Structure formats: C-alpha cells, structure tokens
Amino acid sequence: MSEPAPDRTHRRPATIAVTAGRPAHEPDQPLNAPITMASTYVATGDLEYGRYGNPTWAAFEEALGALEGGRALAFASGMAAATTVLDLVGLGGGVVAPRHAYSGTVMALADLEMRERLHATLVDIADTDAVIAAMQADEDCALLWIESPTNPALELADIPALAAAAHELGIRVVVDNTFATPLRQQPLSLGADIVVHSATKYIAGHSDVQLGAIVVDDEEVLSALKGRRDLVGAIPGPFETWLALRGLRTLHVRLDRAEANAAELARRLADHPAIEEVRYPGFGAIVAPVLKGGGPAADLLAHDVRLWVHATSLGGVESTLERRRRWKAEAATIPEGLVRLSVGIEDVEDLWDDLDQALAGIAPVRA
Ligand SMILES: *Cc1c(COP(=O)(O)O)cnc(C)c1O
C-alpha cells in the first residue's frame, strides 16, 4: 500500500499572502494588479460602473478571501464594513456584542439603538455562559457580534462554543478579526458566518491607508452585503486598495516580528515596579499594561516616550501607544491607567530602552 501523494497545490498562509490576487503568469502581464482608476467601463460586461466593481478591489478581495477561507468585499473603512453588517439586522432586531468591543462599534450600536433601528445587549465576551444567556434572553436577537481579542482589554472569546450556541438559536455570528488577522485566527473555520476587518490596521500595516473588508463563505450573504455596498457606496479608492494589497504581501513577516517583540515586552513589563498588570493574550502584537499610578502615570508615559509615538490606531510597522481612557467614548470599565501598546517591527531593545526610560520618570507618581 502506498501513501497518498502529497497535495503540492495546497498553499500555506505565507505563500497565499504573497501569491493570491496576482495577474496570470503570462508574457507581458504585470506581476502586480494595476491601480485601475475608472468611474465607468465599456458597457455589457460584468463591471459597468465604478461603484459596482473595480479590478484593484477584486485583486485585494481575492487575496484576503484566500487567507480567511471565504469571499471578501472591500469597504471604505473598517466602520463602513461593520455598519454594513449591522444593516443586515432587521428593524427591531437584537444584537449581542462585547461591552469592550472597539469603541466605534459600540458607538454605532448605541446610535442605531437611539434611532430605534435595533437594540443591543453588551456582554463580557469572555464569559461564554453569560453571552449564551443574553442571546437566549432576547427572542429578537439576530446577530452575535464577537471581537476577539477585544480592543483594548484583550479578552478572548470561545468562538466555536459561541457560534454553535448562536446557530442553535438561529442567530448569525460575526467576528471582528482585526487584532488576530487571518494568520492567527480564521473565524469562518471556527463556525462564524461573517468576518469583519479594519484593514487600516495590520493588513495594510503602514499607517497610511484607511480600508475595511468583510469575508463570508455563503453566496447569499455575500450578495446581500455587496448589494448594500452598491447602494450605500461605502467603496474604497483604488489607490487605497492597492496600498492595502501591497501591505498584505508582507503581513506574515511583519506580524511574526511584531509579535515576537510584543511577547518580549510583555514579559519585561510584567516585572516592572510601575506596572500593576500586563494584558497580553499570548499572540498578536498588542500589549496593554495597566500602570499603578493610574491615568496620570499613563499620561506621563505617553508624554515621555521618544521612539514610541503617542497616537491612536494600531497595526503599523512603527510602535505607537495611547491611554485609551483619554477618549470619552471608551468604556468606563477599562482601567484609567491602561496603555495600549501597538508594537511595531523595530529592534526590541530600542523599544524597551525607550519604555524603560519613560517608566523610570513616573515612578514618583505612584509614591
Ligand atoms: C480600528 C478598528 C475598527 C474600525 O476601523 P476603521 O478602519 O478605523 O474604520 C474596527 N474594529 C477594530 C477592532 C479596530 O481596531
């Protein structure tokens, strides 16, 4: 009996990141999908008009879809993607969502609730029993919104258990996969129906582009979401999409390096006398230390760093940090002294030296 021949057409994620969404290997084809600037196309084809389709979007969508194991749609921003998914909830429907989801998502839910479009129940997404109870308690619940890890508390959800319970109740499951990226977590394979991305973050990866995406594995949901994109017009620019695809080509290399840096910094910070607690889920490149000196100490840290940039957003090659509670919209259950570190791909010793010098200056605050 001979072993079955190995499947040499099966490609691994790093290879998919580099190869998917390229023009065919034919003479005179460019290696990269060109930036197609077009508001209209010669009639009777598949595209017709710029709001309905674009070859540069298609290249990005093919690459991201291949990485997530589904079909992707590009959007103008992560929030354009997120609110398009929320649009699937019928009038008066319910959404169960993490109380520590991205603050923009929580604000969008509050806005829709205020306008009586839907109602939202916010839960601790790490407490599986509580999430299931919240879904059971709302007979109009139509959507379970998962973010894992959450931004910025870094809690983890049990996606397979939650998806199974939701499906039993006829509830659709969406996962915001921005923090994990498809290289660390593929929600469709864990039972989710819809994946949402802020491609602004790790996928584009260079803090120079705003883009979002949705990935699904069901044709009907895909066409419903594309229908919303066609009508609302939350479409990305071809240049932005091209930049995001260019970023995606190196996602695996950037993430490996940033993650190794993050793990090392999380270890060192845990031993620092100015730090109360370090939140790090064990993968990814976001680390959230909570300072003993609370808000004032966290503000001083943001002020005293020189290599780290005090800035919101995350997922770029450069290391940034911010005290999340400086935003009024951030959940009151996030500690005042929590600083979200978006660890970049610099030399980890330089990153540590800078944090260490800034932390040395704030030790007196806690005395
Ligand atoms: C930034 C972010 C978003 C929103 O994405 P934009 O591209 O800024 O619209 C959504 N979810 C998470 C987890 C984010 O970090």
mmCIF file of C-alpha atoms and ligand atoms in Angstrom:
data_model
loop_
_atom_site.group_PDB
_atom_site.id
_atom_site.type_symbol
_atom_site.label_atom_id
_atom_site.label_comp_id
_atom_site.label_asym_id
_atom_site.label_seq_id
_atom_site.Cartn_x
_atom_site.Cartn_y
_atom_site.Cartn_z
ATOM 1 C CA MET A 1 0.000 0.000 0.000
ATOM 2 C CA SER A 2 1.476 3.345 -0.963
ATOM 3 C CA GLU A 3 0.947 6.647 0.824
ATOM 4 C CA PRO A 4 -1.360 9.075 -0.993
ATOM 5 C CA ALA A 5 0.682 11.580 -2.989
ATOM 6 C CA PRO A 6 1.203 14.852 -1.079
ATOM 7 C CA ASP A 7 -1.003 17.666 -2.326
ATOM 8 C CA ARG A 8 1.559 20.053 -3.770
ATOM 9 C CA THR A 9 -1.087 22.555 -4.864
ATOM 10 C CA HIS A 10 -2.024 23.242 -1.231
ATOM 11 C CA ARG A 11 -0.535 26.564 -0.234
ATOM 12 C CA ARG A 12 0.306 27.764 3.235
ATOM 13 C CA PRO A 13 -0.691 31.216 4.549
ATOM 14 C CA ALA A 14 2.657 32.954 3.918
ATOM 15 C CA THR A 15 2.585 31.754 0.322
ATOM 16 C CA ILE A 16 -1.039 32.806 -0.108
ATOM 17 C CA ALA A 17 -0.214 36.279 1.243
ATOM 18 C CA VAL A 18 2.470 36.660 -1.412
ATOM 19 C CA THR A 19 0.766 34.996 -4.377
ATOM 20 C CA ALA A 20 -3.026 35.389 -4.212
ATOM 21 C CA GLY A 21 -4.716 38.058 -6.310
ATOM 22 C CA ARG A 22 -1.956 38.361 -8.895
ATOM 23 C CA PRO A 23 -2.455 38.556 -12.677
ATOM 24 C CA ALA A 24 -1.870 35.272 -14.558
ATOM 25 C CA HIS A 25 1.742 34.222 -15.196
ATOM 26 C CA GLU A 26 1.633 35.119 -18.882
ATOM 27 C CA PRO A 27 4.036 37.072 -21.089
ATOM 28 C CA ASP A 28 3.832 40.819 -20.549
ATOM 29 C CA GLN A 29 1.386 40.577 -17.654
ATOM 30 C CA PRO A 30 2.485 42.805 -14.762
ATOM 31 C CA LEU A 31 3.335 40.874 -11.587
ATOM 32 C CA ASN A 32 1.074 43.142 -9.559
ATOM 33 C CA ALA A 33 -2.536 44.062 -10.197
ATOM 34 C CA PRO A 34 -2.508 47.614 -11.590
ATOM 35 C CA ILE A 35 -4.337 50.504 -9.951
ATOM 36 C CA THR A 36 -7.430 50.830 -12.101
ATOM 37 C CA MET A 37 -8.790 54.359 -11.931
ATOM 38 C CA ALA A 38 -12.233 54.133 -13.500
ATOM 39 C CA SER A 39 -15.683 55.504 -12.739
ATOM 40 C CA THR A 40 -17.192 53.637 -15.672
ATOM 41 C CA TYR A 41 -16.463 50.732 -18.022
ATOM 42 C CA VAL A 42 -17.437 49.860 -21.573
ATOM 43 C CA ALA A 43 -20.992 48.561 -21.328
ATOM 44 C CA THR A 44 -22.351 44.969 -21.340
ATOM 45 C CA GLY A 45 -19.511 43.489 -19.228
ATOM 46 C CA ASP A 46 -19.600 42.460 -15.543
ATOM 47 C CA LEU A 47 -18.499 45.773 -14.038
ATOM 48 C CA GLU A 48 -20.438 48.549 -15.830
ATOM 49 C CA TYR A 49 -19.933 51.303 -13.218
ATOM 50 C CA GLY A 50 -17.242 52.271 -10.700
ATOM 51 C CA ARG A 51 -19.456 51.861 -7.629
ATOM 52 C CA TYR A 52 -20.256 48.251 -8.584
ATOM 53 C CA GLY A 53 -16.788 46.872 -9.104
ATOM 54 C CA ASN A 54 -13.102 47.534 -9.691
ATOM 55 C CA PRO A 55 -10.279 45.176 -10.751
ATOM 56 C CA THR A 56 -7.993 46.503 -7.986
ATOM 57 C CA TRP A 57 -10.661 45.702 -5.376
ATOM 58 C CA ALA A 58 -11.014 42.259 -6.946
ATOM 59 C CA ALA A 59 -7.287 41.561 -6.533
ATOM 60 C CA PHE A 60 -7.343 42.601 -2.857
ATOM 61 C CA GLU A 61 -10.556 40.658 -2.249
ATOM 62 C CA GLU A 62 -9.109 37.525 -3.820
ATOM 63 C CA ALA A 63 -6.015 37.687 -1.600
ATOM 64 C CA LEU A 64 -7.875 38.402 1.663
ATOM 65 C CA GLY A 65 -10.590 35.868 0.841
ATOM 66 C CA ALA A 66 -7.952 33.196 0.220
ATOM 67 C CA LEU A 67 -6.311 33.940 3.591
ATOM 68 C CA GLU A 68 -9.618 33.848 5.520
ATOM 69 C CA GLY A 69 -11.060 30.897 3.590
ATOM 70 C CA GLY A 70 -14.048 32.777 2.117
ATOM 71 C CA ARG A 71 -15.108 35.513 -0.298
ATOM 72 C CA ALA A 72 -14.136 39.075 0.568
ATOM 73 C CA LEU A 73 -15.598 42.509 -0.132
ATOM 74 C CA ALA A 74 -13.507 45.672 0.278
ATOM 75 C CA PHE A 75 -15.017 48.713 2.006
ATOM 76 C CA ALA A 76 -14.005 52.319 2.562
ATOM 77 C CA SER A 77 -13.062 51.671 6.212
ATOM 78 C CA GLY A 78 -13.461 49.130 8.974
ATOM 79 C CA MET A 79 -16.508 51.057 10.217
ATOM 80 C CA ALA A 80 -18.046 51.060 6.723
ATOM 81 C CA ALA A 81 -17.703 47.257 6.789
ATOM 82 C CA ALA A 82 -19.023 46.960 10.368
ATOM 83 C CA THR A 83 -22.078 49.169 9.832
ATOM 84 C CA THR A 84 -22.875 47.338 6.587
ATOM 85 C CA VAL A 85 -23.019 44.084 8.555
ATOM 86 C CA LEU A 86 -25.233 45.736 11.215
ATOM 87 C CA ASP A 87 -27.505 46.765 8.347
ATOM 88 C CA LEU A 88 -28.395 43.078 7.887
ATOM 89 C CA VAL A 89 -30.276 43.185 11.211
ATOM 90 C CA GLY A 90 -33.958 43.777 10.522
ATOM 91 C CA LEU A 91 -35.914 46.606 12.141
ATOM 92 C CA GLY A 92 -36.293 45.909 15.877
ATOM 93 C CA GLY A 93 -33.799 43.042 15.840
ATOM 94 C CA GLY A 94 -31.341 42.388 18.658
ATOM 95 C CA VAL A 95 -27.551 42.339 18.695
ATOM 96 C CA VAL A 96 -25.419 40.834 21.456
ATOM 97 C CA ALA A 97 -21.963 42.427 21.459
ATOM 98 C CA PRO A 98 -18.879 42.751 23.684
ATOM 99 C CA ARG A 99 -19.001 45.671 26.120
ATOM 100 C CA HIS A 100 -15.281 46.039 25.327
ATOM 101 C CA ALA A 101 -15.606 45.906 21.546
ATOM 102 C CA TYR A 102 -13.860 48.612 19.520
ATOM 103 C CA SER A 103 -15.363 51.881 20.763
ATOM 104 C CA GLY A 104 -16.563 52.828 17.261
ATOM 105 C CA THR A 105 -18.585 49.617 17.068
ATOM 106 C CA VAL A 106 -20.154 50.258 20.480
ATOM 107 C CA MET A 107 -20.951 53.842 19.413
ATOM 108 C CA ALA A 108 -22.523 52.633 16.159
ATOM 109 C CA LEU A 109 -24.729 50.207 18.140
ATOM 110 C CA ALA A 110 -25.763 52.993 20.538
ATOM 111 C CA ASP A 111 -26.596 55.249 17.595
ATOM 112 C CA LEU A 112 -28.736 52.581 15.903
ATOM 113 C CA GLU A 113 -30.433 51.857 19.234
ATOM 114 C CA MET A 114 -31.197 55.541 19.819
ATOM 115 C CA ARG A 115 -32.836 55.694 16.407
ATOM 116 C CA GLU A 116 -34.850 52.573 17.269
ATOM 117 C CA ARG A 117 -33.351 50.583 14.424
ATOM 118 C CA LEU A 118 -32.261 47.737 16.704
ATOM 119 C CA HIS A 119 -31.439 47.003 20.336
ATOM 120 C CA ALA A 120 -28.090 45.929 21.702
ATOM 121 C CA THR A 121 -27.086 43.877 24.749
ATOM 122 C CA LEU A 122 -23.472 44.409 25.811
ATOM 123 C CA VAL A 123 -21.772 41.448 27.485
ATOM 124 C CA ASP A 124 -18.428 40.200 28.760
ATOM 125 C CA ILE A 125 -17.485 38.247 25.629
ATOM 126 C CA ALA A 126 -15.015 36.078 27.610
ATOM 127 C CA ASP A 127 -17.887 34.798 29.785
ATOM 128 C CA THR A 128 -19.355 32.174 27.442
ATOM 129 C CA ASP A 129 -22.318 31.313 29.696
ATOM 130 C CA ALA A 130 -23.279 34.980 30.071
ATOM 131 C CA VAL A 131 -23.133 35.525 26.301
ATOM 132 C CA ILE A 132 -25.337 32.489 25.657
ATOM 133 C CA ALA A 133 -27.783 33.616 28.371
ATOM 134 C CA ALA A 134 -28.001 37.071 26.755
ATOM 135 C CA MET A 135 -28.812 35.510 23.372
ATOM 136 C CA GLN A 136 -31.448 33.265 24.939
ATOM 137 C CA ALA A 137 -32.998 36.178 26.835
ATOM 138 C CA ASP A 138 -33.682 38.192 23.663
ATOM 139 C CA GLU A 139 -36.118 36.428 21.368
ATOM 140 C CA ASP A 140 -35.479 39.037 18.652
ATOM 141 C CA CYS A 141 -31.721 38.504 18.745
ATOM 142 C CA ALA A 142 -30.481 38.274 15.153
ATOM 143 C CA LEU A 143 -26.750 38.835 15.444
ATOM 144 C CA LEU A 144 -23.930 37.897 17.792
ATOM 145 C CA TRP A 145 -21.042 40.336 17.383
ATOM 146 C CA ILE A 146 -17.725 38.907 18.551
ATOM 147 C CA GLU A 147 -14.426 40.691 18.797
ATOM 148 C CA SER A 148 -11.514 38.531 19.947
ATOM 149 C CA PRO A 149 -9.125 39.657 21.225
ATOM 150 C CA THR A 150 -11.104 42.733 22.264
ATOM 151 C CA ASN A 151 -9.743 46.243 21.762
ATOM 152 C CA PRO A 152 -8.123 47.277 24.136
ATOM 153 C CA ALA A 153 -8.894 44.873 27.016
ATOM 154 C CA LEU A 154 -7.535 41.871 25.051
ATOM 155 C CA GLU A 155 -10.176 39.421 26.286
ATOM 156 C CA LEU A 156 -10.638 36.207 24.303
ATOM 157 C CA ALA A 157 -13.960 34.707 23.220
ATOM 158 C CA ASP A 158 -14.615 30.985 22.804
ATOM 159 C CA ILE A 159 -15.672 31.372 19.159
ATOM 160 C CA PRO A 160 -16.599 27.707 18.407
ATOM 161 C CA ALA A 161 -18.787 27.400 21.534
ATOM 162 C CA LEU A 162 -20.488 30.763 20.982
ATOM 163 C CA ALA A 163 -21.057 30.097 17.258
ATOM 164 C CA ALA A 164 -22.618 26.688 17.977
ATOM 165 C CA ALA A 165 -24.952 28.162 20.628
ATOM 166 C CA ALA A 166 -25.893 31.102 18.383
ATOM 167 C CA HIS A 167 -26.693 28.854 15.425
ATOM 168 C CA GLU A 168 -28.927 26.705 17.595
ATOM 169 C CA LEU A 169 -30.933 29.869 18.290
ATOM 170 C CA GLY A 170 -30.913 30.901 14.608
ATOM 171 C CA ILE A 171 -28.542 33.806 15.298
ATOM 172 C CA ARG A 172 -25.896 34.916 12.810
ATOM 173 C CA VAL A 173 -22.308 35.237 14.054
ATOM 174 C CA VAL A 174 -19.828 37.924 13.053
ATOM 175 C CA VAL A 175 -16.224 38.186 14.236
ATOM 176 C CA ASP A 176 -14.163 41.358 14.072
ATOM 177 C CA ASN A 177 -10.804 39.745 13.263
ATOM 178 C CA THR A 178 -8.753 42.943 13.115
ATOM 179 C CA PHE A 179 -6.439 42.106 16.042
ATOM 180 C CA ALA A 180 -5.762 38.447 15.276
ATOM 181 C CA THR A 181 -5.594 38.743 11.450
ATOM 182 C CA PRO A 182 -6.301 35.640 9.321
ATOM 183 C CA LEU A 183 -2.788 34.435 10.136
ATOM 184 C CA ARG A 184 -3.648 33.845 13.809
ATOM 185 C CA GLN A 185 -7.391 33.122 13.638
ATOM 186 C CA GLN A 186 -9.746 32.121 10.829
ATOM 187 C CA PRO A 187 -13.229 32.687 12.262
ATOM 188 C CA LEU A 188 -15.081 31.062 9.329
ATOM 189 C CA SER A 189 -13.331 27.777 10.105
ATOM 190 C CA LEU A 190 -14.364 28.214 13.791
ATOM 191 C CA GLY A 191 -18.049 28.471 12.892
ATOM 192 C CA ALA A 192 -18.542 32.212 12.301
ATOM 193 C CA ASP A 193 -20.698 33.369 9.379
ATOM 194 C CA ILE A 194 -19.088 36.743 8.732
ATOM 195 C CA VAL A 195 -15.625 38.213 9.326
ATOM 196 C CA VAL A 196 -15.058 41.959 9.573
ATOM 197 C CA HIS A 197 -11.693 43.704 9.260
ATOM 198 C CA SER A 198 -10.298 47.119 9.764
ATOM 199 C CA ALA A 199 -7.648 46.614 7.060
ATOM 200 C CA THR A 200 -6.415 50.046 8.171
ATOM 201 C CA LYS A 201 -4.510 48.148 10.853
ATOM 202 C CA TYR A 202 -2.341 45.029 10.319
ATOM 203 C CA ILE A 203 -3.415 44.170 6.786
ATOM 204 C CA ALA A 204 -2.356 47.488 5.249
ATOM 205 C CA GLY A 205 0.178 47.804 8.047
ATOM 206 C CA HIS A 206 1.894 51.138 7.383
ATOM 207 C CA SER A 207 -0.406 53.736 8.990
ATOM 208 C CA ASP A 208 -1.049 55.330 5.613
ATOM 209 C CA VAL A 209 -4.396 53.963 4.444
ATOM 210 C CA GLN A 210 -7.966 53.559 5.681
ATOM 211 C CA LEU A 211 -9.746 50.419 4.439
ATOM 212 C CA GLY A 212 -12.194 47.785 5.607
ATOM 213 C CA ALA A 213 -13.345 44.356 4.490
ATOM 214 C CA ILE A 214 -15.968 41.705 5.050
ATOM 215 C CA VAL A 215 -15.380 37.995 4.402
ATOM 216 C CA VAL A 216 -18.151 35.362 4.194
ATOM 217 C CA ASP A 217 -18.474 31.812 2.894
ATOM 218 C CA ASP A 218 -22.121 31.989 1.874
ATOM 219 C CA GLU A 219 -23.113 33.265 -1.582
ATOM 220 C CA GLU A 220 -26.441 34.671 -0.399
ATOM 221 C CA VAL A 221 -24.889 36.725 2.399
ATOM 222 C CA LEU A 222 -22.158 37.857 0.013
ATOM 223 C CA SER A 223 -24.675 39.147 -2.477
ATOM 224 C CA ALA A 224 -26.742 40.849 0.255
ATOM 225 C CA LEU A 225 -23.624 42.639 1.510
ATOM 226 C CA LYS A 226 -22.467 43.562 -1.982
ATOM 227 C CA GLY A 227 -25.970 44.898 -2.626
ATOM 228 C CA ARG A 228 -25.600 47.162 0.432
ATOM 229 C CA ARG A 229 -22.163 48.315 -0.755
ATOM 230 C CA ASP A 230 -23.538 49.061 -4.242
ATOM 231 C CA LEU A 231 -26.391 51.128 -2.803
ATOM 232 C CA VAL A 232 -24.710 52.927 0.081
ATOM 233 C CA GLY A 233 -21.485 53.483 -1.831
ATOM 234 C CA ALA A 234 -19.103 52.760 1.064
ATOM 235 C CA ILE A 235 -16.463 51.862 -1.506
ATOM 236 C CA PRO A 236 -12.690 52.187 -1.183
ATOM 237 C CA GLY A 237 -10.490 54.152 -3.568
ATOM 238 C CA PRO A 238 -8.457 52.013 -5.981
ATOM 239 C CA PHE A 239 -5.190 53.520 -4.718
ATOM 240 C CA GLU A 240 -6.056 52.774 -1.070
ATOM 241 C CA THR A 241 -6.983 49.227 -2.030
ATOM 242 C CA TRP A 242 -3.726 48.790 -3.910
ATOM 243 C CA LEU A 243 -1.761 50.024 -0.878
ATOM 244 C CA ALA A 244 -3.620 47.573 1.354
ATOM 245 C CA LEU A 245 -2.838 44.704 -1.028
ATOM 246 C CA ARG A 246 0.802 45.765 -1.112
ATOM 247 C CA GLY A 247 0.756 45.719 2.692
ATOM 248 C CA LEU A 248 -0.886 42.300 2.788
ATOM 249 C CA ARG A 249 2.063 40.830 0.851
ATOM 250 C CA THR A 250 4.277 41.217 3.932
ATOM 251 C CA LEU A 251 1.668 40.639 6.656
ATOM 252 C CA HIS A 252 3.191 37.349 7.818
ATOM 253 C CA VAL A 253 6.706 38.773 8.105
ATOM 254 C CA ARG A 254 5.561 41.939 9.872
ATOM 255 C CA LEU A 255 3.295 40.070 12.256
ATOM 256 C CA ASP A 256 5.941 37.478 13.178
ATOM 257 C CA ARG A 257 8.387 40.234 14.071
ATOM 258 C CA ALA A 258 5.882 42.471 15.855
ATOM 259 C CA GLU A 259 4.526 39.507 17.811
ATOM 260 C CA ALA A 260 7.991 38.411 18.934
ATOM 261 C CA ASN A 261 8.678 41.995 20.067
ATOM 262 C CA ALA A 262 5.313 42.162 21.851
ATOM 263 C CA ALA A 263 5.835 38.886 23.718
ATOM 264 C CA GLU A 264 9.251 40.044 24.918
ATOM 265 C CA LEU A 265 7.976 43.465 26.024
ATOM 266 C CA ALA A 266 5.010 41.847 27.825
ATOM 267 C CA ARG A 267 7.476 39.665 29.787
ATOM 268 C CA ARG A 268 9.693 42.594 30.751
ATOM 269 C CA LEU A 269 6.824 44.930 31.625
ATOM 270 C CA ALA A 270 5.298 42.321 33.939
ATOM 271 C CA ASP A 271 8.367 42.645 36.188
ATOM 272 C CA HIS A 272 8.424 46.450 36.222
ATOM 273 C CA PRO A 273 7.616 48.093 39.577
ATOM 274 C CA ALA A 274 5.476 50.834 37.955
ATOM 275 C CA ILE A 275 3.180 48.256 36.329
ATOM 276 C CA GLU A 276 0.143 46.800 38.032
ATOM 277 C CA GLU A 277 -0.765 44.198 35.424
ATOM 278 C CA VAL A 278 0.108 43.345 31.822
ATOM 279 C CA ARG A 279 -2.585 42.140 29.452
ATOM 280 C CA TYR A 280 -1.297 40.046 26.573
ATOM 281 C CA PRO A 281 -3.307 37.184 25.045
ATOM 282 C CA GLY A 282 -0.196 35.214 24.033
ATOM 283 C CA PHE A 283 -0.352 36.071 20.338
ATOM 284 C CA GLY A 284 -0.586 39.200 18.212
ATOM 285 C CA ALA A 285 1.232 42.475 18.712
ATOM 286 C CA ILE A 286 -0.965 44.480 21.091
ATOM 287 C CA VAL A 287 0.106 44.635 24.730
ATOM 288 C CA ALA A 288 -1.886 46.521 27.355
ATOM 289 C CA PRO A 289 -0.014 47.312 30.580
ATOM 290 C CA VAL A 290 -2.029 48.905 33.384
ATOM 291 C CA LEU A 291 0.029 51.435 35.345
ATOM 292 C CA LYS A 292 -0.046 51.509 39.145
ATOM 293 C CA GLY A 293 -0.192 55.303 39.017
ATOM 294 C CA GLY A 294 -3.462 55.222 37.030
ATOM 295 C CA GLY A 295 -4.420 57.901 34.490
ATOM 296 C CA PRO A 296 -1.757 60.496 35.452
ATOM 297 C CA ALA A 297 1.046 57.911 35.197
ATOM 298 C CA ALA A 298 -0.273 56.662 31.862
ATOM 299 C CA ASP A 299 -0.401 60.238 30.532
ATOM 300 C CA LEU A 300 3.179 60.800 31.673
ATOM 301 C CA LEU A 301 4.312 57.636 29.902
ATOM 302 C CA ALA A 302 2.651 58.789 26.666
ATOM 303 C CA HIS A 303 4.358 62.162 27.080
ATOM 304 C CA ASP A 304 7.827 60.879 27.958
ATOM 305 C CA VAL A 305 8.404 58.311 25.217
ATOM 306 C CA ARG A 306 10.652 59.392 22.338
ATOM 307 C CA LEU A 307 10.838 56.429 19.965
ATOM 308 C CA TRP A 308 7.252 55.264 20.567
ATOM 309 C CA VAL A 309 4.723 57.615 19.018
ATOM 310 C CA HIS A 310 1.785 58.853 21.065
ATOM 311 C CA ALA A 311 -1.007 58.174 18.587
ATOM 312 C CA THR A 312 -4.248 56.286 18.294
ATOM 313 C CA SER A 313 -4.774 53.415 15.846
ATOM 314 C CA LEU A 314 -2.527 50.365 15.667
ATOM 315 C CA GLY A 315 -1.052 47.684 13.476
ATOM 316 C CA GLY A 316 1.607 49.748 11.687
ATOM 317 C CA VAL A 317 5.301 48.950 11.329
ATOM 318 C CA GLU A 318 6.043 51.728 13.821
ATOM 319 C CA SER A 319 5.332 51.350 17.538
ATOM 320 C CA THR A 320 2.583 53.569 18.920
ATOM 321 C CA LEU A 321 0.838 53.877 22.262
ATOM 322 C CA GLU A 322 -2.051 55.664 23.896
ATOM 323 C CA ARG A 323 -4.028 55.771 27.102
ATOM 324 C CA ARG A 324 -7.391 54.547 25.918
ATOM 325 C CA ARG A 325 -9.453 56.315 28.568
ATOM 326 C CA ARG A 326 -8.339 59.674 27.145
ATOM 327 C CA TRP A 327 -11.285 59.017 24.775
ATOM 328 C CA LYS A 328 -14.690 59.838 26.271
ATOM 329 C CA ALA A 329 -16.246 57.039 24.223
ATOM 330 C CA GLU A 330 -14.020 54.343 25.771
ATOM 331 C CA ALA A 331 -15.857 52.001 28.174
ATOM 332 C CA ALA A 332 -15.720 53.115 31.815
ATOM 333 C CA THR A 333 -14.775 49.537 32.751
ATOM 334 C CA ILE A 334 -11.391 49.974 31.010
ATOM 335 C CA PRO A 335 -8.851 50.984 33.691
ATOM 336 C CA GLU A 336 -7.755 54.652 33.630
ATOM 337 C CA GLY A 337 -4.132 53.519 33.704
ATOM 338 C CA LEU A 338 -4.382 51.108 30.761
ATOM 339 C CA VAL A 339 -1.994 51.981 27.940
ATOM 340 C CA ARG A 340 -2.498 50.218 24.628
ATOM 341 C CA LEU A 341 0.854 49.439 23.028
ATOM 342 C CA SER A 342 0.802 48.691 19.321
ATOM 343 C CA VAL A 343 4.169 47.010 18.997
ATOM 344 C CA GLY A 344 5.935 47.544 15.690
ATOM 345 C CA ILE A 345 8.843 45.874 13.952
ATOM 346 C CA GLU A 346 11.742 47.986 15.282
ATOM 347 C CA ASP A 347 14.585 46.455 17.320
ATOM 348 C CA VAL A 348 13.017 45.259 20.564
ATOM 349 C CA GLU A 349 15.960 46.541 22.635
ATOM 350 C CA ASP A 350 15.357 50.101 21.411
ATOM 351 C CA LEU A 351 11.646 49.751 22.138
ATOM 352 C CA TRP A 352 12.407 48.509 25.652
ATOM 353 C CA ASP A 353 15.047 51.190 26.344
ATOM 354 C CA ASP A 354 12.539 53.899 25.477
ATOM 355 C CA LEU A 355 9.730 52.425 27.607
ATOM 356 C CA ASP A 356 12.147 51.840 30.469
ATOM 357 C CA GLN A 357 13.436 55.434 30.478
ATOM 358 C CA ALA A 358 9.894 56.819 30.323
ATOM 359 C CA LEU A 359 8.693 54.490 33.110
ATOM 360 C CA ALA A 360 11.655 55.479 35.305
ATOM 361 C CA GLY A 361 10.363 59.052 35.247
ATOM 362 C CA ILE A 362 6.907 58.165 36.505
ATOM 363 C CA ALA A 363 7.865 56.035 39.487
ATOM 364 C CA PRO A 364 7.465 59.053 41.854
ATOM 365 C CA VAL A 365 3.832 59.480 40.769
ATOM 366 C CA ARG A 366 2.775 56.296 42.496
ATOM 367 C CA ALA A 367 4.652 57.064 45.745
HETATM 368 C C1 LIG B 1 -9.865 50.425 14.082
HETATM 369 C C2 LIG B 1 -10.825 49.350 14.314
HETATM 370 C C3 LIG B 1 -12.069 49.336 13.671
HETATM 371 C C4 LIG B 1 -12.530 50.472 12.773
HETATM 372 O O1 LIG B 1 -11.782 50.501 11.591
HETATM 373 P P1 LIG B 1 -11.585 51.844 10.720
HETATM 374 O O2 LIG B 1 -10.760 51.370 9.588
HETATM 375 O O3 LIG B 1 -10.907 52.838 11.613
HETATM 376 O O4 LIG B 1 -12.943 52.322 10.317
HETATM 377 C C5 LIG B 1 -12.908 48.262 13.907
HETATM 378 N N1 LIG B 1 -12.550 47.248 14.726
HETATM 379 C C6 LIG B 1 -11.368 47.238 15.369
HETATM 380 C C7 LIG B 1 -11.036 46.101 16.271
HETATM 381 C C8 LIG B 1 -10.469 48.283 15.191
HETATM 382 O O5 LIG B 1 -9.298 48.268 15.847
#
